Amino acid sequence: MPERHEVFATAGFPDRRLRRLRRTPALRRLVAETHVVVDDLVAPVFVREGIDAPVAIASLPGVVQHTVGSLVAEARELSGLGVPALVLFGVPLAKDAVGTGASDPAGIVQVALRAVRDAVGDDLVLIADCCLDEYTDHGHCGVLDSRGRVDNDATIARYGEVAVAQAEAGADLVAPSGMMDGQVAAIRAALDGAGYPDTAILAYAAKYASAFYGPFREAVDVEIAGGGNRRDYQQDPANGREALAEVRLDLGEGADIVMVKPALHYLDVLAAVKRSVDVPVAAYHVSGEYAMLAAAAALGVVDRDAATIETLTAIKRAGADFILTYLARSAAELLGGR
Ligand code: PBG
């Protein structure tokens, strides 16, 4: 940027114009390039079938598995705090090879979607994570072929059924998180075919095979069979440019919003995606990222509130239009409403 060079060439030395604007809180607010607001926040929530009181999640302090009733109460409170959206994950009683519960109209997420919609109307955007891993007995995000590998095409057909069940139950957005090729096109076709052209798709477009999903798997009681992993469908953390290919394909298939996940370790990817598209870009500040902050705060080595705002500011500065984060509720309280 040549302007910067000119500043020092013309203003004499020492030039104080940068520190001058940092002198008071009001000045700093005036010149801040990034403002985190409650409208940026999406709260991930878990609802578990067959419990009669919320269950704490040890690895995610402050986050619980809800009953349908406690979820409705939480949704009302989040809405009251001004949080515009939540993303729902289900923990079913029964799991099987094809994840039947995910698309069952009486499955836990569908029951919860209807209950929350009844309670809050259109005050909250309801996003449904569209995947099979919480519902399969082997813990993979899809159905397996005869050799035990995730079968791409059989899986995206199932995602279409899941998305239709979620739309029927009232989801505003379905969010495919399985990283199968062609998943967005399959879901768009299924939604349109079933009469849900207004249900939007939030595509987990660039989702990495990350070590930072550990606490989430406790939250949804998922263990991948045989000590397996998701590296043959989620992205390699080594690859940045590849994220742009994922995003381009998802947009071509009809994604309405694209997401980068995790957030903090992939801010470069987030910034590159933001520059390359003109649709909204989301970021998922994932369970392990939240757990690290919570652990450091519990040890007294970082200030929780300051770290919360700095974390969200960094993710927004990098390019996120909104942020899925377990900090949503506490951040909304800190930010004091809209
Ligand atoms: C898959 C899914 C996962 C997360 C969101 N959707 C787990 C995975 O890919 O293994 C992780 C979210 C988090 O860690 O906060 N349905």
Short mmCIF file of N, CA and C in Angstrom, two decimals, residues 65-240:
data_model
loop_
_atom_site.label_atom_id
_atom_site.label_comp_id
_atom_site.label_asym_id
_atom_site.label_seq_id
_atom_site.Cartn_x
_atom_site.Cartn_y
_atom_site.Cartn_z
N GLN A 65 -26.72 -31.76 27.10
CA GLN A 65 -27.68 -32.45 26.24
C GLN A 65 -29.05 -32.13 26.81
N HIS A 66 -29.90 -31.53 25.96
CA HIS A 66 -31.21 -31.08 26.43
C HIS A 66 -32.27 -32.16 26.30
N THR A 67 -33.30 -32.06 27.14
CA THR A 67 -34.57 -32.70 26.84
C THR A 67 -35.28 -31.76 25.85
N VAL A 68 -36.35 -32.24 25.24
CA VAL A 68 -37.09 -31.34 24.35
C VAL A 68 -37.59 -30.12 25.13
N GLY A 69 -38.06 -30.37 26.35
CA GLY A 69 -38.57 -29.27 27.17
C GLY A 69 -37.51 -28.25 27.54
N SER A 70 -36.33 -28.74 27.96
CA SER A 70 -35.28 -27.78 28.36
C SER A 70 -34.72 -27.07 27.13
N LEU A 71 -34.76 -27.74 25.98
CA LEU A 71 -34.32 -27.08 24.74
C LEU A 71 -35.25 -25.91 24.38
N VAL A 72 -36.53 -26.15 24.54
CA VAL A 72 -37.50 -25.08 24.24
C VAL A 72 -37.24 -23.88 25.15
N ALA A 73 -36.97 -24.15 26.42
CA ALA A 73 -36.69 -23.05 27.36
C ALA A 73 -35.41 -22.32 26.94
N GLU A 74 -34.39 -23.08 26.57
CA GLU A 74 -33.12 -22.48 26.14
C GLU A 74 -33.33 -21.64 24.87
N ALA A 75 -34.12 -22.16 23.95
CA ALA A 75 -34.39 -21.42 22.70
C ALA A 75 -35.07 -20.09 23.00
N ARG A 76 -36.01 -20.12 23.93
CA ARG A 76 -36.69 -18.87 24.31
C ARG A 76 -35.69 -17.88 24.89
N GLU A 77 -34.78 -18.38 25.73
CA GLU A 77 -33.82 -17.47 26.36
C GLU A 77 -32.83 -16.93 25.33
N LEU A 78 -32.37 -17.78 24.44
CA LEU A 78 -31.45 -17.31 23.40
C LEU A 78 -32.12 -16.24 22.55
N SER A 79 -33.37 -16.49 22.20
CA SER A 79 -34.11 -15.52 21.40
C SER A 79 -34.26 -14.21 22.17
N GLY A 80 -34.54 -14.32 23.47
CA GLY A 80 -34.67 -13.13 24.31
C GLY A 80 -33.38 -12.33 24.38
N LEU A 81 -32.25 -13.02 24.28
CA LEU A 81 -30.95 -12.34 24.29
C LEU A 81 -30.61 -11.74 22.93
N GLY A 82 -31.43 -12.04 21.93
CA GLY A 82 -31.20 -11.47 20.61
C GLY A 82 -30.44 -12.39 19.66
N VAL A 83 -30.09 -13.59 20.12
CA VAL A 83 -29.40 -14.52 19.23
C VAL A 83 -30.35 -14.91 18.09
N PRO A 84 -29.92 -14.77 16.84
CA PRO A 84 -30.88 -14.98 15.74
C PRO A 84 -31.10 -16.43 15.32
N ALA A 85 -30.20 -17.34 15.71
CA ALA A 85 -30.30 -18.69 15.14
C ALA A 85 -29.71 -19.74 16.07
N LEU A 86 -30.20 -20.96 15.93
CA LEU A 86 -29.53 -22.08 16.57
C LEU A 86 -29.40 -23.24 15.59
N VAL A 87 -28.40 -24.08 15.84
CA VAL A 87 -28.20 -25.27 15.02
C VAL A 87 -28.38 -26.49 15.91
N LEU A 88 -29.24 -27.40 15.47
CA LEU A 88 -29.64 -28.54 16.29
C LEU A 88 -28.91 -29.82 15.92
N PHE A 89 -28.48 -30.53 16.97
CA PHE A 89 -27.90 -31.86 16.82
C PHE A 89 -28.70 -32.83 17.69
N GLY A 90 -28.99 -34.00 17.18
CA GLY A 90 -29.78 -34.97 17.93
C GLY A 90 -28.93 -36.11 18.44
N VAL A 91 -29.34 -36.62 19.61
CA VAL A 91 -28.73 -37.82 20.17
C VAL A 91 -29.85 -38.84 20.35
N PRO A 92 -29.95 -39.81 19.42
CA PRO A 92 -31.08 -40.73 19.45
C PRO A 92 -30.85 -41.87 20.45
N LEU A 93 -31.93 -42.53 20.84
CA LEU A 93 -31.82 -43.71 21.70
C LEU A 93 -31.21 -44.88 20.94
N ALA A 94 -31.69 -45.06 19.69
CA ALA A 94 -31.27 -46.24 18.93
C ALA A 94 -30.46 -45.83 17.70
N LYS A 95 -29.42 -46.58 17.42
CA LYS A 95 -28.60 -46.34 16.23
C LYS A 95 -28.63 -47.60 15.37
N ASP A 96 -28.49 -47.44 14.05
CA ASP A 96 -28.40 -48.61 13.19
C ASP A 96 -27.47 -48.31 12.02
N ALA A 97 -27.35 -49.26 11.09
CA ALA A 97 -26.34 -49.14 10.04
C ALA A 97 -26.59 -47.97 9.08
N VAL A 98 -27.86 -47.63 8.89
CA VAL A 98 -28.17 -46.56 7.91
C VAL A 98 -28.64 -45.27 8.57
N GLY A 99 -28.63 -45.22 9.89
CA GLY A 99 -29.01 -43.99 10.59
C GLY A 99 -30.48 -43.65 10.42
N THR A 100 -31.34 -44.64 10.60
CA THR A 100 -32.77 -44.46 10.37
C THR A 100 -33.35 -43.26 11.13
N GLY A 101 -32.90 -43.06 12.36
CA GLY A 101 -33.46 -41.99 13.21
C GLY A 101 -33.31 -40.61 12.62
N ALA A 102 -32.32 -40.44 11.76
CA ALA A 102 -32.05 -39.10 11.21
C ALA A 102 -33.18 -38.62 10.31
N SER A 103 -33.86 -39.55 9.64
CA SER A 103 -34.91 -39.15 8.70
C SER A 103 -36.31 -39.55 9.16
N ASP A 104 -36.40 -40.12 10.35
CA ASP A 104 -37.70 -40.53 10.89
C ASP A 104 -38.48 -39.27 11.31
N PRO A 105 -39.70 -39.10 10.79
CA PRO A 105 -40.47 -37.92 11.20
C PRO A 105 -40.65 -37.85 12.72
N ALA A 106 -40.57 -39.00 13.39
CA ALA A 106 -40.68 -39.01 14.86
C ALA A 106 -39.30 -39.04 15.52
N GLY A 107 -38.23 -38.87 14.73
CA GLY A 107 -36.88 -38.83 15.28
C GLY A 107 -36.67 -37.60 16.14
N ILE A 108 -35.66 -37.66 16.99
CA ILE A 108 -35.52 -36.64 18.04
C ILE A 108 -35.35 -35.22 17.49
N VAL A 109 -34.59 -35.06 16.42
CA VAL A 109 -34.40 -33.69 15.92
C VAL A 109 -35.69 -33.15 15.31
N GLN A 110 -36.43 -34.03 14.65
CA GLN A 110 -37.69 -33.56 14.05
C GLN A 110 -38.69 -33.17 15.16
N VAL A 111 -38.75 -33.97 16.21
CA VAL A 111 -39.63 -33.65 17.34
C VAL A 111 -39.21 -32.32 17.96
N ALA A 112 -37.90 -32.13 18.12
CA ALA A 112 -37.40 -30.90 18.74
C ALA A 112 -37.64 -29.69 17.85
N LEU A 113 -37.46 -29.85 16.55
CA LEU A 113 -37.69 -28.73 15.62
C LEU A 113 -39.14 -28.24 15.74
N ARG A 114 -40.06 -29.19 15.76
CA ARG A 114 -41.48 -28.79 15.85
C ARG A 114 -41.76 -28.08 17.16
N ALA A 115 -41.20 -28.59 18.25
CA ALA A 115 -41.46 -28.00 19.57
C ALA A 115 -40.88 -26.59 19.66
N VAL A 116 -39.67 -26.42 19.15
CA VAL A 116 -39.05 -25.09 19.22
C VAL A 116 -39.79 -24.12 18.32
N ARG A 117 -40.18 -24.57 17.14
CA ARG A 117 -40.92 -23.70 16.23
C ARG A 117 -42.24 -23.26 16.85
N ASP A 118 -42.93 -24.21 17.48
CA ASP A 118 -44.19 -23.87 18.15
C ASP A 118 -43.97 -22.78 19.20
N ALA A 119 -42.83 -22.86 19.89
CA ALA A 119 -42.57 -21.95 21.01
C ALA A 119 -42.11 -20.56 20.55
N VAL A 120 -41.30 -20.51 19.52
CA VAL A 120 -40.68 -19.21 19.17
C VAL A 120 -41.11 -18.67 17.81
N GLY A 121 -41.92 -19.42 17.10
CA GLY A 121 -42.34 -18.95 15.77
C GLY A 121 -41.13 -18.68 14.90
N ASP A 122 -41.18 -17.55 14.19
CA ASP A 122 -40.07 -17.21 13.30
C ASP A 122 -39.02 -16.32 13.97
N ASP A 123 -39.07 -16.20 15.29
CA ASP A 123 -38.08 -15.35 15.98
C ASP A 123 -36.67 -15.94 15.92
N LEU A 124 -36.57 -17.24 15.74
CA LEU A 124 -35.26 -17.87 15.62
C LEU A 124 -35.16 -18.59 14.29
N VAL A 125 -34.01 -18.47 13.65
CA VAL A 125 -33.70 -19.29 12.48
C VAL A 125 -33.30 -20.67 13.00
N LEU A 126 -33.98 -21.70 12.51
CA LEU A 126 -33.65 -23.05 12.96
C LEU A 126 -32.84 -23.77 11.89
N ILE A 127 -31.64 -24.14 12.28
CA ILE A 127 -30.72 -24.83 11.37
C ILE A 127 -30.60 -26.27 11.85
N ALA A 128 -30.73 -27.22 10.94
CA ALA A 128 -30.59 -28.63 11.32
C ALA A 128 -29.32 -29.19 10.69
N ASP A 129 -28.42 -29.68 11.53
CA ASP A 129 -27.24 -30.38 11.00
C ASP A 129 -27.75 -31.61 10.26
N CYS A 130 -27.33 -31.74 9.00
CA CYS A 130 -27.85 -32.81 8.16
C CYS A 130 -26.75 -33.84 7.93
N CYS A 131 -26.75 -34.87 8.75
CA CYS A 131 -25.69 -35.88 8.68
C CYS A 131 -26.21 -37.16 9.30
N LEU A 132 -25.40 -38.21 9.25
CA LEU A 132 -25.86 -39.49 9.79
C LEU A 132 -25.07 -39.95 11.01
N ASP A 133 -23.96 -39.30 11.32
CA ASP A 133 -23.05 -39.92 12.30
C ASP A 133 -23.65 -40.11 13.68
N GLU A 134 -24.55 -39.21 14.10
CA GLU A 134 -25.16 -39.40 15.42
C GLU A 134 -26.10 -40.60 15.42
N TYR A 135 -26.48 -41.06 14.24
CA TYR A 135 -27.54 -42.07 14.13
C TYR A 135 -27.05 -43.43 13.65
N THR A 136 -25.77 -43.50 13.24
CA THR A 136 -25.28 -44.79 12.75
C THR A 136 -24.56 -45.55 13.87
N ASP A 137 -24.69 -46.87 13.87
CA ASP A 137 -24.06 -47.66 14.93
C ASP A 137 -22.54 -47.75 14.75
N HIS A 138 -22.05 -47.44 13.53
CA HIS A 138 -20.60 -47.46 13.31
C HIS A 138 -19.98 -46.06 13.44
N GLY A 139 -20.82 -45.04 13.58
CA GLY A 139 -20.32 -43.69 13.84
C GLY A 139 -19.81 -42.92 12.63
N HIS A 140 -19.89 -43.52 11.44
CA HIS A 140 -19.47 -42.76 10.25
C HIS A 140 -20.61 -41.84 9.78
N CYS A 141 -20.22 -40.86 8.96
CA CYS A 141 -21.20 -39.87 8.49
C CYS A 141 -22.04 -40.37 7.33
N GLY A 142 -21.89 -41.64 6.97
CA GLY A 142 -22.66 -42.17 5.86
C GLY A 142 -22.94 -43.64 6.04
N VAL A 143 -23.49 -44.24 4.99
CA VAL A 143 -23.71 -45.68 5.03
C VAL A 143 -22.49 -46.36 4.41
N LEU A 144 -22.21 -47.57 4.83
CA LEU A 144 -20.98 -48.25 4.42
C LEU A 144 -21.24 -49.21 3.27
N ASP A 145 -20.22 -49.37 2.42
CA ASP A 145 -20.33 -50.39 1.37
C ASP A 145 -19.85 -51.74 1.92
N SER A 146 -19.81 -52.75 1.06
CA SER A 146 -19.52 -54.10 1.56
C SER A 146 -18.10 -54.22 2.13
N ARG A 147 -17.25 -53.27 1.76
CA ARG A 147 -15.88 -53.32 2.29
C ARG A 147 -15.69 -52.44 3.53
N GLY A 148 -16.78 -51.74 3.94
CA GLY A 148 -16.68 -50.92 5.15
C GLY A 148 -16.27 -49.50 4.89
N ARG A 149 -16.22 -49.10 3.61
CA ARG A 149 -15.89 -47.72 3.28
C ARG A 149 -17.20 -46.95 3.12
N VAL A 150 -17.19 -45.64 3.43
CA VAL A 150 -18.43 -44.87 3.28
C VAL A 150 -18.79 -44.79 1.80
N ASP A 151 -20.02 -45.21 1.49
CA ASP A 151 -20.52 -45.26 0.11
C ASP A 151 -21.10 -43.88 -0.23
N ASN A 152 -20.40 -43.15 -1.09
CA ASN A 152 -20.77 -41.75 -1.37
C ASN A 152 -22.22 -41.62 -1.86
N ASP A 153 -22.56 -42.38 -2.90
CA ASP A 153 -23.85 -42.14 -3.55
C ASP A 153 -25.03 -42.64 -2.72
N ALA A 154 -24.83 -43.77 -2.03
CA ALA A 154 -25.89 -44.25 -1.13
C ALA A 154 -26.08 -43.25 0.00
N THR A 155 -25.00 -42.64 0.42
CA THR A 155 -25.07 -41.68 1.54
C THR A 155 -25.81 -40.41 1.13
N ILE A 156 -25.51 -39.87 -0.04
CA ILE A 156 -26.19 -38.61 -0.40
C ILE A 156 -27.69 -38.84 -0.65
N ALA A 157 -28.05 -40.04 -1.04
CA ALA A 157 -29.48 -40.34 -1.15
C ALA A 157 -30.13 -40.27 0.24
N ARG A 158 -29.42 -40.80 1.24
CA ARG A 158 -29.94 -40.72 2.62
C ARG A 158 -30.00 -39.26 3.09
N TYR A 159 -28.98 -38.46 2.73
CA TYR A 159 -29.01 -37.05 3.15
C TYR A 159 -30.25 -36.34 2.60
N GLY A 160 -30.64 -36.70 1.38
CA GLY A 160 -31.85 -36.11 0.80
C GLY A 160 -33.06 -36.42 1.66
N GLU A 161 -33.15 -37.68 2.13
CA GLU A 161 -34.29 -38.07 2.98
C GLU A 161 -34.25 -37.34 4.33
N VAL A 162 -33.04 -37.19 4.86
CA VAL A 162 -32.89 -36.48 6.15
C VAL A 162 -33.32 -35.03 5.99
N ALA A 163 -32.86 -34.40 4.93
CA ALA A 163 -33.17 -32.98 4.71
C ALA A 163 -34.67 -32.77 4.57
N VAL A 164 -35.34 -33.66 3.86
CA VAL A 164 -36.79 -33.53 3.68
C VAL A 164 -37.51 -33.67 5.03
N ALA A 165 -37.08 -34.62 5.85
CA ALA A 165 -37.70 -34.78 7.18
C ALA A 165 -37.48 -33.52 8.01
N GLN A 166 -36.29 -32.94 7.91
CA GLN A 166 -35.99 -31.73 8.69
C GLN A 166 -36.80 -30.54 8.18
N ALA A 167 -36.92 -30.44 6.87
CA ALA A 167 -37.71 -29.34 6.30
C ALA A 167 -39.17 -29.48 6.70
N GLU A 168 -39.66 -30.71 6.64
CA GLU A 168 -41.06 -30.98 6.99
C GLU A 168 -41.32 -30.59 8.46
N ALA A 169 -40.30 -30.78 9.30
CA ALA A 169 -40.43 -30.46 10.73
C ALA A 169 -40.21 -28.98 11.01
N GLY A 170 -39.83 -28.22 9.99
CA GLY A 170 -39.77 -26.78 10.19
C GLY A 170 -38.40 -26.14 10.12
N ALA A 171 -37.36 -26.88 9.74
CA ALA A 171 -36.03 -26.26 9.63
C ALA A 171 -36.04 -25.17 8.57
N ASP A 172 -35.44 -24.03 8.87
CA ASP A 172 -35.26 -22.98 7.86
C ASP A 172 -34.09 -23.31 6.94
N LEU A 173 -33.04 -23.85 7.56
CA LEU A 173 -31.83 -24.21 6.83
C LEU A 173 -31.46 -25.64 7.19
N VAL A 174 -31.03 -26.40 6.21
CA VAL A 174 -30.40 -27.68 6.51
C VAL A 174 -28.90 -27.52 6.22
N ALA A 175 -28.10 -28.16 7.07
CA ALA A 175 -26.66 -27.94 7.00
C ALA A 175 -25.92 -29.27 6.85
N PRO A 176 -25.68 -29.66 5.59
CA PRO A 176 -24.98 -30.93 5.38
C PRO A 176 -23.52 -30.84 5.83
N SER A 177 -23.14 -31.75 6.74
CA SER A 177 -21.80 -31.70 7.33
C SER A 177 -20.97 -32.93 7.02
N GLY A 178 -21.46 -33.79 6.10
CA GLY A 178 -20.79 -35.07 5.90
C GLY A 178 -19.65 -35.07 4.91
N MET A 179 -19.50 -33.99 4.12
CA MET A 179 -18.41 -33.90 3.16
C MET A 179 -18.42 -35.01 2.10
N MET A 180 -19.63 -35.41 1.69
CA MET A 180 -19.73 -36.33 0.55
C MET A 180 -19.76 -35.49 -0.73
N ASP A 181 -19.17 -36.01 -1.78
CA ASP A 181 -19.25 -35.31 -3.06
C ASP A 181 -20.70 -35.33 -3.56
N GLY A 182 -21.17 -34.19 -4.03
CA GLY A 182 -22.52 -34.13 -4.60
C GLY A 182 -23.63 -34.01 -3.57
N GLN A 183 -23.28 -33.81 -2.31
CA GLN A 183 -24.34 -33.80 -1.27
C GLN A 183 -25.28 -32.61 -1.42
N VAL A 184 -24.76 -31.46 -1.82
CA VAL A 184 -25.63 -30.29 -1.91
C VAL A 184 -26.64 -30.47 -3.05
N ALA A 185 -26.18 -30.97 -4.19
CA ALA A 185 -27.10 -31.19 -5.32
C ALA A 185 -28.17 -32.20 -4.95
N ALA A 186 -27.77 -33.27 -4.27
CA ALA A 186 -28.74 -34.31 -3.90
C ALA A 186 -29.79 -33.74 -2.95
N ILE A 187 -29.35 -32.93 -2.01
CA ILE A 187 -30.28 -32.37 -1.03
C ILE A 187 -31.20 -31.34 -1.69
N ARG A 188 -30.62 -30.50 -2.56
CA ARG A 188 -31.45 -29.50 -3.24
C ARG A 188 -32.54 -30.18 -4.06
N ALA A 189 -32.16 -31.23 -4.79
CA ALA A 189 -33.14 -31.95 -5.61
C ALA A 189 -34.21 -32.59 -4.74
N ALA A 190 -33.79 -33.16 -3.63
CA ALA A 190 -34.77 -33.82 -2.75
C ALA A 190 -35.73 -32.79 -2.15
N LEU A 191 -35.20 -31.66 -1.71
CA LEU A 191 -36.07 -30.63 -1.11
C LEU A 191 -37.04 -30.08 -2.15
N ASP A 192 -36.53 -29.77 -3.32
CA ASP A 192 -37.41 -29.23 -4.36
C ASP A 192 -38.48 -30.26 -4.75
N GLY A 193 -38.05 -31.51 -4.87
CA GLY A 193 -38.97 -32.58 -5.27
C GLY A 193 -40.06 -32.81 -4.25
N ALA A 194 -39.75 -32.55 -2.98
CA ALA A 194 -40.73 -32.79 -1.91
C ALA A 194 -41.55 -31.55 -1.59
N GLY A 195 -41.33 -30.46 -2.35
CA GLY A 195 -42.15 -29.26 -2.12
C GLY A 195 -41.57 -28.31 -1.08
N TYR A 196 -40.24 -28.32 -0.91
CA TYR A 196 -39.60 -27.39 0.03
C TYR A 196 -38.57 -26.50 -0.66
N PRO A 197 -39.01 -25.74 -1.67
CA PRO A 197 -38.05 -24.90 -2.40
C PRO A 197 -37.50 -23.76 -1.56
N ASP A 198 -38.19 -23.42 -0.45
CA ASP A 198 -37.73 -22.29 0.38
C ASP A 198 -36.77 -22.72 1.49
N THR A 199 -36.57 -24.00 1.65
CA THR A 199 -35.61 -24.45 2.67
C THR A 199 -34.20 -24.26 2.10
N ALA A 200 -33.40 -23.48 2.82
CA ALA A 200 -32.06 -23.13 2.32
C ALA A 200 -31.01 -24.14 2.77
N ILE A 201 -29.88 -24.12 2.07
CA ILE A 201 -28.78 -25.04 2.39
C ILE A 201 -27.56 -24.25 2.85
N LEU A 202 -27.18 -24.53 4.09
CA LEU A 202 -25.93 -24.01 4.65
C LEU A 202 -24.91 -25.13 4.52
N ALA A 203 -24.03 -25.01 3.55
CA ALA A 203 -23.12 -26.12 3.26
C ALA A 203 -21.85 -26.02 4.10
N TYR A 204 -21.57 -27.08 4.85
CA TYR A 204 -20.25 -27.19 5.46
C TYR A 204 -19.34 -27.48 4.25
N ALA A 205 -18.90 -26.41 3.60
CA ALA A 205 -18.21 -26.59 2.31
C ALA A 205 -16.76 -27.01 2.51
N ALA A 206 -16.09 -26.29 3.40
CA ALA A 206 -14.69 -26.61 3.69
C ALA A 206 -14.61 -27.09 5.13
N LYS A 207 -14.76 -28.39 5.29
CA LYS A 207 -14.72 -28.97 6.63
C LYS A 207 -13.54 -29.92 6.72
N TYR A 208 -12.70 -29.65 7.68
CA TYR A 208 -11.43 -30.37 7.79
C TYR A 208 -11.53 -31.56 8.74
N ALA A 209 -10.72 -32.58 8.48
CA ALA A 209 -10.60 -33.73 9.37
C ALA A 209 -9.75 -33.27 10.56
N SER A 210 -10.43 -32.76 11.58
CA SER A 210 -9.76 -32.01 12.65
C SER A 210 -9.74 -32.77 13.96
N ALA A 211 -8.67 -32.55 14.71
CA ALA A 211 -8.58 -33.09 16.07
C ALA A 211 -9.48 -32.32 17.03
N PHE A 212 -10.02 -31.20 16.58
CA PHE A 212 -10.76 -30.32 17.49
C PHE A 212 -12.26 -30.63 17.57
N TYR A 213 -12.66 -31.79 17.03
CA TYR A 213 -14.07 -32.20 17.17
C TYR A 213 -14.25 -33.15 18.36
N GLY A 214 -13.19 -33.40 19.11
CA GLY A 214 -13.24 -34.41 20.19
C GLY A 214 -14.40 -34.23 21.15
N PRO A 215 -14.57 -33.04 21.75
CA PRO A 215 -15.66 -32.89 22.73
C PRO A 215 -17.04 -33.07 22.10
N PHE A 216 -17.20 -32.67 20.84
CA PHE A 216 -18.48 -32.84 20.15
C PHE A 216 -18.88 -34.31 20.12
N ARG A 217 -17.90 -35.17 19.91
CA ARG A 217 -18.25 -36.59 19.80
C ARG A 217 -18.74 -37.13 21.13
N GLU A 218 -18.25 -36.56 22.24
CA GLU A 218 -18.83 -36.93 23.53
C GLU A 218 -20.26 -36.36 23.63
N ALA A 219 -20.42 -35.16 23.13
CA ALA A 219 -21.73 -34.51 23.22
C ALA A 219 -22.81 -35.29 22.49
N VAL A 220 -22.45 -35.97 21.42
CA VAL A 220 -23.45 -36.71 20.64
C VAL A 220 -23.28 -38.23 20.77
N ASP A 221 -22.44 -38.66 21.72
CA ASP A 221 -22.24 -40.10 21.95
C ASP A 221 -21.83 -40.83 20.67
N VAL A 222 -20.85 -40.28 19.97
CA VAL A 222 -20.39 -40.93 18.74
C VAL A 222 -18.98 -41.46 18.93
N GLU A 223 -18.84 -42.74 18.61
CA GLU A 223 -17.51 -43.33 18.60
C GLU A 223 -17.37 -44.00 17.24
N ILE A 224 -16.29 -43.69 16.51
CA ILE A 224 -16.13 -44.28 15.18
C ILE A 224 -15.59 -45.70 15.35
N ALA A 225 -16.30 -46.65 14.72
CA ALA A 225 -15.97 -48.06 14.90
C ALA A 225 -14.50 -48.34 14.56
N GLY A 226 -13.91 -49.23 15.34
CA GLY A 226 -12.56 -49.69 15.06
C GLY A 226 -11.50 -48.60 15.17
N GLY A 227 -11.77 -47.58 15.98
CA GLY A 227 -10.81 -46.48 16.10
C GLY A 227 -10.61 -45.73 14.80
N GLY A 228 -11.65 -45.71 13.98
CA GLY A 228 -11.55 -45.11 12.64
C GLY A 228 -11.51 -43.59 12.68
N ASN A 229 -11.48 -43.00 11.51
CA ASN A 229 -11.44 -41.54 11.41
C ASN A 229 -12.21 -41.13 10.15
N ARG A 230 -12.23 -39.82 9.89
CA ARG A 230 -13.02 -39.31 8.76
C ARG A 230 -12.13 -38.76 7.66
N ARG A 231 -10.88 -39.21 7.63
CA ARG A 231 -9.94 -38.56 6.70
C ARG A 231 -10.20 -38.90 5.25
N ASP A 232 -11.03 -39.91 4.98
CA ASP A 232 -11.29 -40.17 3.56
C ASP A 232 -12.54 -39.44 3.06
N TYR A 233 -13.14 -38.61 3.92
CA TYR A 233 -14.17 -37.69 3.37
C TYR A 233 -13.98 -36.24 3.79
N GLN A 234 -13.46 -35.99 4.99
CA GLN A 234 -13.20 -34.59 5.37
C GLN A 234 -11.84 -34.15 4.81
N GLN A 235 -11.63 -32.83 4.76
CA GLN A 235 -10.42 -32.32 4.11
C GLN A 235 -9.16 -32.49 4.95
N ASP A 236 -8.06 -32.58 4.24
CA ASP A 236 -6.74 -32.64 4.87
C ASP A 236 -6.36 -31.24 5.36
N PRO A 237 -6.01 -31.10 6.64
CA PRO A 237 -5.63 -29.77 7.15
C PRO A 237 -4.48 -29.12 6.38
N ALA A 238 -3.76 -29.90 5.60
CA ALA A 238 -2.66 -29.34 4.83
C ALA A 238 -3.12 -28.49 3.65
N ASN A 239 -4.39 -28.62 3.26
CA ASN A 239 -4.83 -28.04 1.99
C ASN A 239 -5.70 -26.80 2.16
N GLY A 240 -5.23 -25.70 1.62
CA GLY A 240 -5.99 -24.46 1.64
C GLY A 240 -6.71 -24.20 0.33
#
